[in-house]
PDB file of C-alpha atoms and ligand atoms in Angstrom:
ATOM      1  CA  UNK A   1      79.264 207.847 130.345  1.00  0.00           C
ATOM      2  CA  UNK A   2      82.348 208.923 131.497  1.00  0.00           C
ATOM      3  CA  UNK A   3      84.403 210.471 128.803  1.00  0.00           C
ATOM      4  CA  UNK A   4      83.324 212.645 125.712  1.00  0.00           C
ATOM      5  CA  UNK A   5      85.705 212.575 122.602  1.00  0.00           C
ATOM      6  CA  UNK A   6      85.971 214.695 120.391  1.00  0.00           C
ATOM      7  CA  UNK A   7      86.477 215.257 116.600  1.00  0.00           C
ATOM      8  CA  UNK A   8      88.741 218.871 116.090  1.00  0.00           C
ATOM      9  CA  UNK A   9      88.422 220.162 112.921  1.00  0.00           C
ATOM     10  CA  UNK A  10      84.260 221.301 112.230  1.00  0.00           C
ATOM     11  CA  UNK A  11      83.536 220.018 115.355  1.00  0.00           C
ATOM     12  CA  UNK A  12      85.387 222.302 117.828  1.00  0.00           C
ATOM     13  CA  UNK A  13      87.003 224.295 115.507  1.00  0.00           C
ATOM     14  CA  UNK A  14      86.097 225.853 111.885  1.00  0.00           C
ATOM     15  CA  UNK A  15      87.828 227.564 109.750  1.00  0.00           C
ATOM     16  CA  UNK A  16      88.399 231.319 109.656  1.00  0.00           C
ATOM     17  CA  UNK A  17      86.691 231.671 106.246  1.00  0.00           C
ATOM     18  CA  UNK A  18      86.993 235.569 106.170  1.00  0.00           C
ATOM     19  CA  UNK A  19      91.173 235.073 106.814  1.00  0.00           C
ATOM     20  CA  UNK A  20      91.216 232.840 103.764  1.00  0.00           C
ATOM     21  CA  UNK A  21      88.608 234.969 101.274  1.00  0.00           C
ATOM     22  CA  UNK A  22      90.824 238.377 102.346  1.00  0.00           C
ATOM     23  CA  UNK A  23      94.436 236.220 101.374  1.00  0.00           C
ATOM     24  CA  UNK A  24      93.711 234.356  98.563  1.00  0.00           C
ATOM     25  CA  UNK A  25      91.573 237.329  97.338  1.00  0.00           C
ATOM     26  CA  UNK A  26      94.619 239.766  97.500  1.00  0.00           C
ATOM     27  CA  UNK A  27      97.052 236.956  96.166  1.00  0.00           C
ATOM     28  CA  UNK A  28      95.127 235.728  93.421  1.00  0.00           C
ATOM     29  CA  UNK A  29      93.393 239.059  92.078  1.00  0.00           C
ATOM     30  CA  UNK A  30      90.148 237.068  92.997  1.00  0.00           C
ATOM     31  CA  UNK A  31      87.238 238.478  94.596  1.00  0.00           C
ATOM     32  CA  UNK A  32      86.443 236.180  97.561  1.00  0.00           C
ATOM     33  CA  UNK A  33      84.029 236.690 100.753  1.00  0.00           C
ATOM     34  CA  UNK A  34      83.311 234.593 103.517  1.00  0.00           C
ATOM     35  CA  UNK A  35      79.737 233.523 102.684  1.00  0.00           C
ATOM     36  CA  UNK A  36      81.460 232.447  98.888  1.00  0.00           C
ATOM     37  CA  UNK A  37      83.963 229.769 101.021  1.00  0.00           C
ATOM     38  CA  UNK A  38      80.922 229.093 103.886  1.00  0.00           C
ATOM     39  CA  UNK A  39      78.679 227.696 100.810  1.00  0.00           C
ATOM     40  CA  UNK A  40      81.050 225.037  99.640  1.00  0.00           C
ATOM     41  CA  UNK A  41      81.230 223.339 103.016  1.00  0.00           C
ATOM     42  CA  UNK A  42      78.920 220.611 102.549  1.00  0.00           C
ATOM     43  CA  UNK A  43      80.109 219.495  99.363  1.00  0.00           C
ATOM     44  CA  UNK A  44      83.742 219.811 100.524  1.00  0.00           C
ATOM     45  CA  UNK A  45      82.916 217.489 103.908  1.00  0.00           C
ATOM     46  CA  UNK A  46      81.502 215.004 101.181  1.00  0.00           C
ATOM     47  CA  UNK A  47      84.541 215.266  99.018  1.00  0.00           C
ATOM     48  CA  UNK A  48      86.568 214.943 102.183  1.00  0.00           C
ATOM     49  CA  UNK A  49      84.687 211.715 103.132  1.00  0.00           C
ATOM     50  CA  UNK A  50      85.261 209.995 100.104  1.00  0.00           C
ATOM     51  CA  UNK A  51      89.097 211.197  98.764  1.00  0.00           C
ATOM     52  CA  UNK A  52      91.440 208.259  98.703  1.00  0.00           C
ATOM     53  CA  UNK A  53      94.733 208.960 100.261  1.00  0.00           C
ATOM     54  CA  UNK A  54      95.589 209.775 103.978  1.00  0.00           C
ATOM     55  CA  UNK A  55      94.315 212.937 106.071  1.00  0.00           C
ATOM     56  CA  UNK A  56      96.609 215.287 103.865  1.00  0.00           C
ATOM     57  CA  UNK A  57      95.026 213.981 100.736  1.00  0.00           C
ATOM     58  CA  UNK A  58      91.561 214.325 102.118  1.00  0.00           C
ATOM     59  CA  UNK A  59      91.936 217.585 103.671  1.00  0.00           C
ATOM     60  CA  UNK A  60      93.755 218.879 100.350  1.00  0.00           C
ATOM     61  CA  UNK A  61      90.412 217.614  98.746  1.00  0.00           C
ATOM     62  CA  UNK A  62      88.895 219.843 101.588  1.00  0.00           C
ATOM     63  CA  UNK A  63      90.186 222.958 100.920  1.00  0.00           C
ATOM     64  CA  UNK A  64      89.963 222.631  96.671  1.00  0.00           C
ATOM     65  CA  UNK A  65      86.263 221.849  97.181  1.00  0.00           C
ATOM     66  CA  UNK A  66      85.575 225.254  98.784  1.00  0.00           C
ATOM     67  CA  UNK A  67      87.851 227.531  96.365  1.00  0.00           C
ATOM     68  CA  UNK A  68      86.046 225.587  93.182  1.00  0.00           C
ATOM     69  CA  UNK A  69      82.543 226.126  94.605  1.00  0.00           C
ATOM     70  CA  UNK A  70      83.235 229.721  94.920  1.00  0.00           C
ATOM     71  CA  UNK A  71      84.199 229.685  91.575  1.00  0.00           C
ATOM     72  CA  UNK A  72      88.221 229.598  91.273  1.00  0.00           C
ATOM     73  CA  UNK A  73      89.228 228.140  88.437  1.00  0.00           C
ATOM     74  CA  UNK A  74      91.356 224.963  88.274  1.00  0.00           C
ATOM     75  CA  UNK A  75      94.528 226.322  87.024  1.00  0.00           C
ATOM     76  CA  UNK A  76      94.556 229.003  89.609  1.00  0.00           C
ATOM     77  CA  UNK A  77      94.303 226.014  92.432  1.00  0.00           C
ATOM     78  CA  UNK A  78      98.178 225.887  92.916  1.00  0.00           C
ATOM     79  CA  UNK A  79      98.181 229.446  94.095  1.00  0.00           C
ATOM     80  CA  UNK A  80      95.745 229.076  96.513  1.00  0.00           C
ATOM     81  CA  UNK A  81      97.102 226.027  98.152  1.00  0.00           C
ATOM     82  CA  UNK A  82     100.359 228.219  98.435  1.00  0.00           C
ATOM     83  CA  UNK A  83      98.557 231.004  99.621  1.00  0.00           C
ATOM     84  CA  UNK A  84      97.211 228.458 102.360  1.00  0.00           C
ATOM     85  CA  UNK A  85     100.037 226.695 103.069  1.00  0.00           C
ATOM     86  CA  UNK A  86     101.681 230.542 103.796  1.00  0.00           C
ATOM     87  CA  UNK A  87      98.535 231.232 105.994  1.00  0.00           C
ATOM     88  CA  UNK A  88      98.608 228.048 107.841  1.00  0.00           C
ATOM     89  CA  UNK A  89     102.225 228.597 108.805  1.00  0.00           C
ATOM     90  CA  UNK A  90     101.200 231.669 109.949  1.00  0.00           C
ATOM     91  CA  UNK A  91      98.758 230.734 112.070  1.00  0.00           C
ATOM     92  CA  UNK A  92      96.591 227.353 112.061  1.00  0.00           C
ATOM     93  CA  UNK A  93      93.366 227.729 109.497  1.00  0.00           C
ATOM     94  CA  UNK A  94      91.164 226.016 111.796  1.00  0.00           C
ATOM     95  CA  UNK A  95      91.023 229.058 114.480  1.00  0.00           C
ATOM     96  CA  UNK A  96      87.408 230.023 114.688  1.00  0.00           C
ATOM     97  CA  UNK A  97      85.316 228.632 117.526  1.00  0.00           C
ATOM     98  CA  UNK A  98      81.468 228.616 117.823  1.00  0.00           C
ATOM     99  CA  UNK A  99      79.877 231.037 120.394  1.00  0.00           C
ATOM    100  CA  UNK A 100      78.874 228.092 122.875  1.00  0.00           C
ATOM    101  CA  UNK A 101      81.541 226.012 122.330  1.00  0.00           C
ATOM    102  CA  UNK A 102      83.624 227.193 125.813  1.00  0.00           C
ATOM    103  CA  UNK A 103      80.893 227.146 127.929  1.00  0.00           C
ATOM    104  CA  UNK A 104      79.971 223.598 126.475  1.00  0.00           C
ATOM    105  CA  UNK A 105      83.009 222.041 127.209  1.00  0.00           C
ATOM    106  CA  UNK A 106      83.244 223.481 130.597  1.00  0.00           C
ATOM    107  CA  UNK A 107      79.392 222.315 131.888  1.00  0.00           C
ATOM    108  CA  UNK A 108      80.732 218.893 130.648  1.00  0.00           C
ATOM    109  CA  UNK A 109      83.822 219.413 132.607  1.00  0.00           C
ATOM    110  CA  UNK A 110      81.876 220.903 135.946  1.00  0.00           C
ATOM    111  CA  UNK A 111      79.753 217.494 135.545  1.00  0.00           C
ATOM    112  CA  UNK A 112      82.933 215.384 135.859  1.00  0.00           C
ATOM    113  CA  UNK A 113      83.485 214.060 132.607  1.00  0.00           C
ATOM    114  CA  UNK A 114      86.874 213.207 130.979  1.00  0.00           C
ATOM    115  CA  UNK A 115      87.273 214.869 127.584  1.00  0.00           C
ATOM    116  CA  UNK A 116      89.471 214.112 124.872  1.00  0.00           C
ATOM    117  CA  UNK A 117      90.152 215.463 121.418  1.00  0.00           C
ATOM    118  CA  UNK A 118      90.579 212.193 118.616  1.00  0.00           C
ATOM    119  CA  UNK A 119      91.978 214.522 115.383  1.00  0.00           C
ATOM    120  CA  UNK A 120      93.383 213.668 112.050  1.00  0.00           C
ATOM    121  CA  UNK A 121      95.851 216.638 112.354  1.00  0.00           C
ATOM    122  CA  UNK A 122      99.260 217.256 111.059  1.00  0.00           C
ATOM    123  CA  UNK A 123     100.880 217.733 114.333  1.00  0.00           C
ATOM    124  CA  UNK A 124      99.537 221.298 115.259  1.00  0.00           C
ATOM    125  CA  UNK A 125      96.013 220.313 116.852  1.00  0.00           C
ATOM    126  CA  UNK A 126      97.316 221.035 120.489  1.00  0.00           C
ATOM    127  CA  UNK A 127      98.540 224.548 119.404  1.00  0.00           C
ATOM    128  CA  UNK A 128      95.505 225.435 117.256  1.00  0.00           C
ATOM    129  CA  UNK A 129      93.410 224.379 120.505  1.00  0.00           C
ATOM    130  CA  UNK A 130      95.217 226.175 122.597  1.00  0.00           C
ATOM    131  CA  UNK A 131      94.955 229.451 120.041  1.00  0.00           C
ATOM    132  CA  UNK A 132      91.233 229.070 120.213  1.00  0.00           C
ATOM    133  CA  UNK A 133      91.435 229.031 124.296  1.00  0.00           C
ATOM    134  CA  UNK A 134      89.877 225.522 124.305  1.00  0.00           C
ATOM    135  CA  UNK A 135      93.261 223.382 125.512  1.00  0.00           C
ATOM    136  CA  UNK A 136      92.106 224.123 129.142  1.00  0.00           C
ATOM    137  CA  UNK A 137      88.865 221.557 128.811  1.00  0.00           C
ATOM    138  CA  UNK A 138      90.749 218.550 127.885  1.00  0.00           C
ATOM    139  CA  UNK A 139      92.266 215.403 129.791  1.00  0.00           C
ATOM    140  CA  UNK A 140      94.190 214.558 126.545  1.00  0.00           C
ATOM    141  CA  UNK A 141      94.694 215.514 123.004  1.00  0.00           C
ATOM    142  CA  UNK A 142      95.349 212.865 120.215  1.00  0.00           C
ATOM    143  CA  UNK A 143      96.796 214.429 117.131  1.00  0.00           C
ATOM    144  CA  UNK A 144      96.960 211.302 114.350  1.00  0.00           C
ATOM    145  CA  UNK A 145     100.259 212.834 113.211  1.00  0.00           C
ATOM    146  CA  UNK A 146     102.168 212.710 116.539  1.00  0.00           C
ATOM    147  CA  UNK A 147     100.300 209.066 117.447  1.00  0.00           C
ATOM    148  CA  UNK A 148     101.110 207.791 113.481  1.00  0.00           C
ATOM    149  CA  UNK A 149      97.806 206.298 113.036  1.00  0.00           C
ATOM    150  CA  UNK A 150      94.939 208.258 111.491  1.00  0.00           C
ATOM    151  CA  UNK A 151      90.843 208.006 112.170  1.00  0.00           C
ATOM    152  CA  UNK A 152      89.572 205.629 111.012  1.00  0.00           C
ATOM    153  CA  UNK A 153      91.761 203.513 112.668  1.00  0.00           C
ATOM    154  CA  UNK A 154      90.383 202.114 115.646  1.00  0.00           C
ATOM    155  CA  UNK A 155      93.888 202.345 117.155  1.00  0.00           C
ATOM    156  CA  UNK A 156      94.347 206.040 117.924  1.00  0.00           C
ATOM    157  CA  UNK A 157      91.014 205.818 119.659  1.00  0.00           C
ATOM    158  CA  UNK A 158      91.700 202.652 121.873  1.00  0.00           C
ATOM    159  CA  UNK A 159      94.857 205.265 122.639  1.00  0.00           C
ATOM    160  CA  UNK A 160      92.774 208.028 123.707  1.00  0.00           C
ATOM    161  CA  UNK A 161      90.364 205.561 125.901  1.00  0.00           C
ATOM    162  CA  UNK A 162      93.478 203.832 127.600  1.00  0.00           C
ATOM    163  CA  UNK A 163      95.060 207.380 128.037  1.00  0.00           C
ATOM    164  CA  UNK A 164      91.213 208.824 129.922  1.00  0.00           C
ATOM    165  CA  UNK A 165      91.661 205.480 131.558  1.00  0.00           C
ATOM    166  CA  UNK A 166      87.941 204.406 130.365  1.00  0.00           C
ATOM    167  CA  UNK A 167      86.592 201.598 128.642  1.00  0.00           C
ATOM    168  CA  UNK A 168      85.078 201.647 125.347  1.00  0.00           C
ATOM    169  CA  UNK A 169      81.356 201.164 126.975  1.00  0.00           C
ATOM    170  CA  UNK A 170      82.130 204.063 128.796  1.00  0.00           C
ATOM    171  CA  UNK A 171      82.843 206.687 126.249  1.00  0.00           C
ATOM    172  CA  UNK A 172      81.392 208.533 123.578  1.00  0.00           C
ATOM    173  CA  UNK A 173      82.862 210.455 120.738  1.00  0.00           C
ATOM    174  CA  UNK A 174      81.326 213.236 118.799  1.00  0.00           C
ATOM    175  CA  UNK A 175      82.735 214.672 114.998  1.00  0.00           C
ATOM    176  CA  UNK A 176      81.217 215.276 111.286  1.00  0.00           C
ATOM    177  CA  UNK A 177      82.394 212.981 108.971  1.00  0.00           C
ATOM    178  CA  UNK A 178      80.635 210.060 108.699  1.00  0.00           C
ATOM    179  CA  UNK A 179      83.006 207.560 107.446  1.00  0.00           C
ATOM    180  CA  UNK A 180      86.096 208.959 109.791  1.00  0.00           C
ATOM    181  CA  UNK A 181      84.605 210.014 113.153  1.00  0.00           C
ATOM    182  CA  UNK A 182      81.490 207.223 113.087  1.00  0.00           C
ATOM    183  CA  UNK A 183      83.008 204.410 111.346  1.00  0.00           C
ATOM    184  CA  UNK A 184      86.344 204.663 113.905  1.00  0.00           C
ATOM    185  CA  UNK A 185      84.317 205.165 117.009  1.00  0.00           C
ATOM    186  CA  UNK A 186      82.460 201.903 116.256  1.00  0.00           C
ATOM    187  CA  UNK A 187      85.139 199.919 115.242  1.00  0.00           C
ATOM    188  CA  UNK A 188      87.023 200.585 118.518  1.00  0.00           C
ATOM    189  CA  UNK A 189      83.618 199.503 120.383  1.00  0.00           C
ATOM    190  CA  UNK A 190      82.636 203.392 121.296  1.00  0.00           C
ATOM    191  CA  UNK A 191      79.502 204.793 120.934  1.00  0.00           C
ATOM    192  CA  UNK A 192      79.552 207.527 118.214  1.00  0.00           C
ATOM    193  CA  UNK A 193      77.042 210.835 117.307  1.00  0.00           C
ATOM    194  CA  UNK A 194      77.378 212.749 113.567  1.00  0.00           C
ATOM    195  CA  UNK A 195      77.249 216.476 114.414  1.00  0.00           C
ATOM    196  CA  UNK A 196      75.360 217.658 111.313  1.00  0.00           C
ATOM    197  CA  UNK A 197      74.506 221.752 110.657  1.00  0.00           C
ATOM    198  CA  UNK A 198      70.692 222.344 110.131  1.00  0.00           C
ATOM    199  CA  UNK A 199      71.579 222.230 106.619  1.00  0.00           C
ATOM    200  CA  UNK A 200      72.454 219.253 105.687  1.00  0.00           C
ATOM    201  CA  UNK A 201      70.030 216.411 105.691  1.00  0.00           C
ATOM    202  CA  UNK A 202      72.482 213.068 107.106  1.00  0.00           C
ATOM    203  CA  UNK A 203      71.680 210.182 105.730  1.00  0.00           C
ATOM    204  CA  UNK A 204      74.051 207.898 107.451  1.00  0.00           C
ATOM    205  CA  UNK A 205      72.683 205.395 109.504  1.00  0.00           C
ATOM    206  CA  UNK A 206      73.865 206.845 113.019  1.00  0.00           C
ATOM    207  CA  UNK A 207      72.462 209.106 115.637  1.00  0.00           C
ATOM    208  CA  UNK A 208      72.758 213.027 114.864  1.00  0.00           C
ATOM    209  CA  UNK A 209      73.016 216.186 116.879  1.00  0.00           C
ATOM    210  CA  UNK A 210      72.719 219.452 115.212  1.00  0.00           C
ATOM    211  CA  UNK A 211      75.459 220.826 117.864  1.00  0.00           C
ATOM    212  CA  UNK A 212      77.654 220.329 120.879  1.00  0.00           C
ATOM    213  CA  UNK A 213      75.576 222.642 123.148  1.00  0.00           C
ATOM    214  CA  UNK A 214      72.485 220.094 122.303  1.00  0.00           C
ATOM    215  CA  UNK A 215      74.503 217.180 123.060  1.00  0.00           C
ATOM    216  CA  UNK A 216      75.614 218.283 126.527  1.00  0.00           C
ATOM    217  CA  UNK A 217      71.966 218.984 127.362  1.00  0.00           C
ATOM    218  CA  UNK A 218      71.080 215.292 125.919  1.00  0.00           C
ATOM    219  CA  UNK A 219      74.223 214.181 128.238  1.00  0.00           C
ATOM    220  CA  UNK A 220      73.662 216.129 131.326  1.00  0.00           C
ATOM    221  CA  UNK A 221      69.764 215.061 131.516  1.00  0.00           C
ATOM    222  CA  UNK A 222      70.129 211.610 131.274  1.00  0.00           C
ATOM    223  CA  UNK A 223      68.141 211.971 128.369  1.00  0.00           C
ATOM    224  CA  UNK A 224      69.786 209.048 125.830  1.00  0.00           C
ATOM    225  CA  UNK A 225      66.983 209.433 122.930  1.00  0.00           C
ATOM    226  CA  UNK A 226      68.273 209.446 119.574  1.00  0.00           C
ATOM    227  CA  UNK A 227      67.531 211.835 116.915  1.00  0.00           C
TER     228      UNK A 227
HETATM  229 MG1  LIG B 301      86.186 216.789 111.668  1.00  0.00          MG
END
């Protein structure tokens, strides 16, 4: 193993639920908390995986599901979208980082692995990673809006391998969406691991891992036992 590729959203960076809840509450006059939004995350991931269309539509389905589960009525969704668009222009919506992510990336880097990001995004993923203090760990960052192809198209994974100078069998991809991350990486001949929180019960037929720190433990110990 010479390289690890990472998805960005819900793998490296997460939605800032507190900021979103505060802004939408103020704009719509509907009381919302970070916990209200977090409660819909598993359903939102499923909506994102099954939504038709390009990443833009999938991302919209994800956000709409979060607010629907939190109790926002359908007729207020246009106002929610307008508020989120304004917030995202001010600062990237995906700006939260799990506590041990920087340390985990530093460990992988120190072990000599090359690290890359393969993200379906809007041209701003590099800026989001920089703002989150993560950009320094990556040798390459591929943003679908800039590459011109989206996961699960294997072309974006091949572009990452080429940029890193590694073969498919020398790389591993980790992401949170089976249909996007696992299906896409496998189509490029790359082994994939699905990141699943303890609350989720994956029914997908692939290797799963609970956290990036556990994945790093596994990779750096040489123990490749699948869960
Ligand atoms: Mg993701």
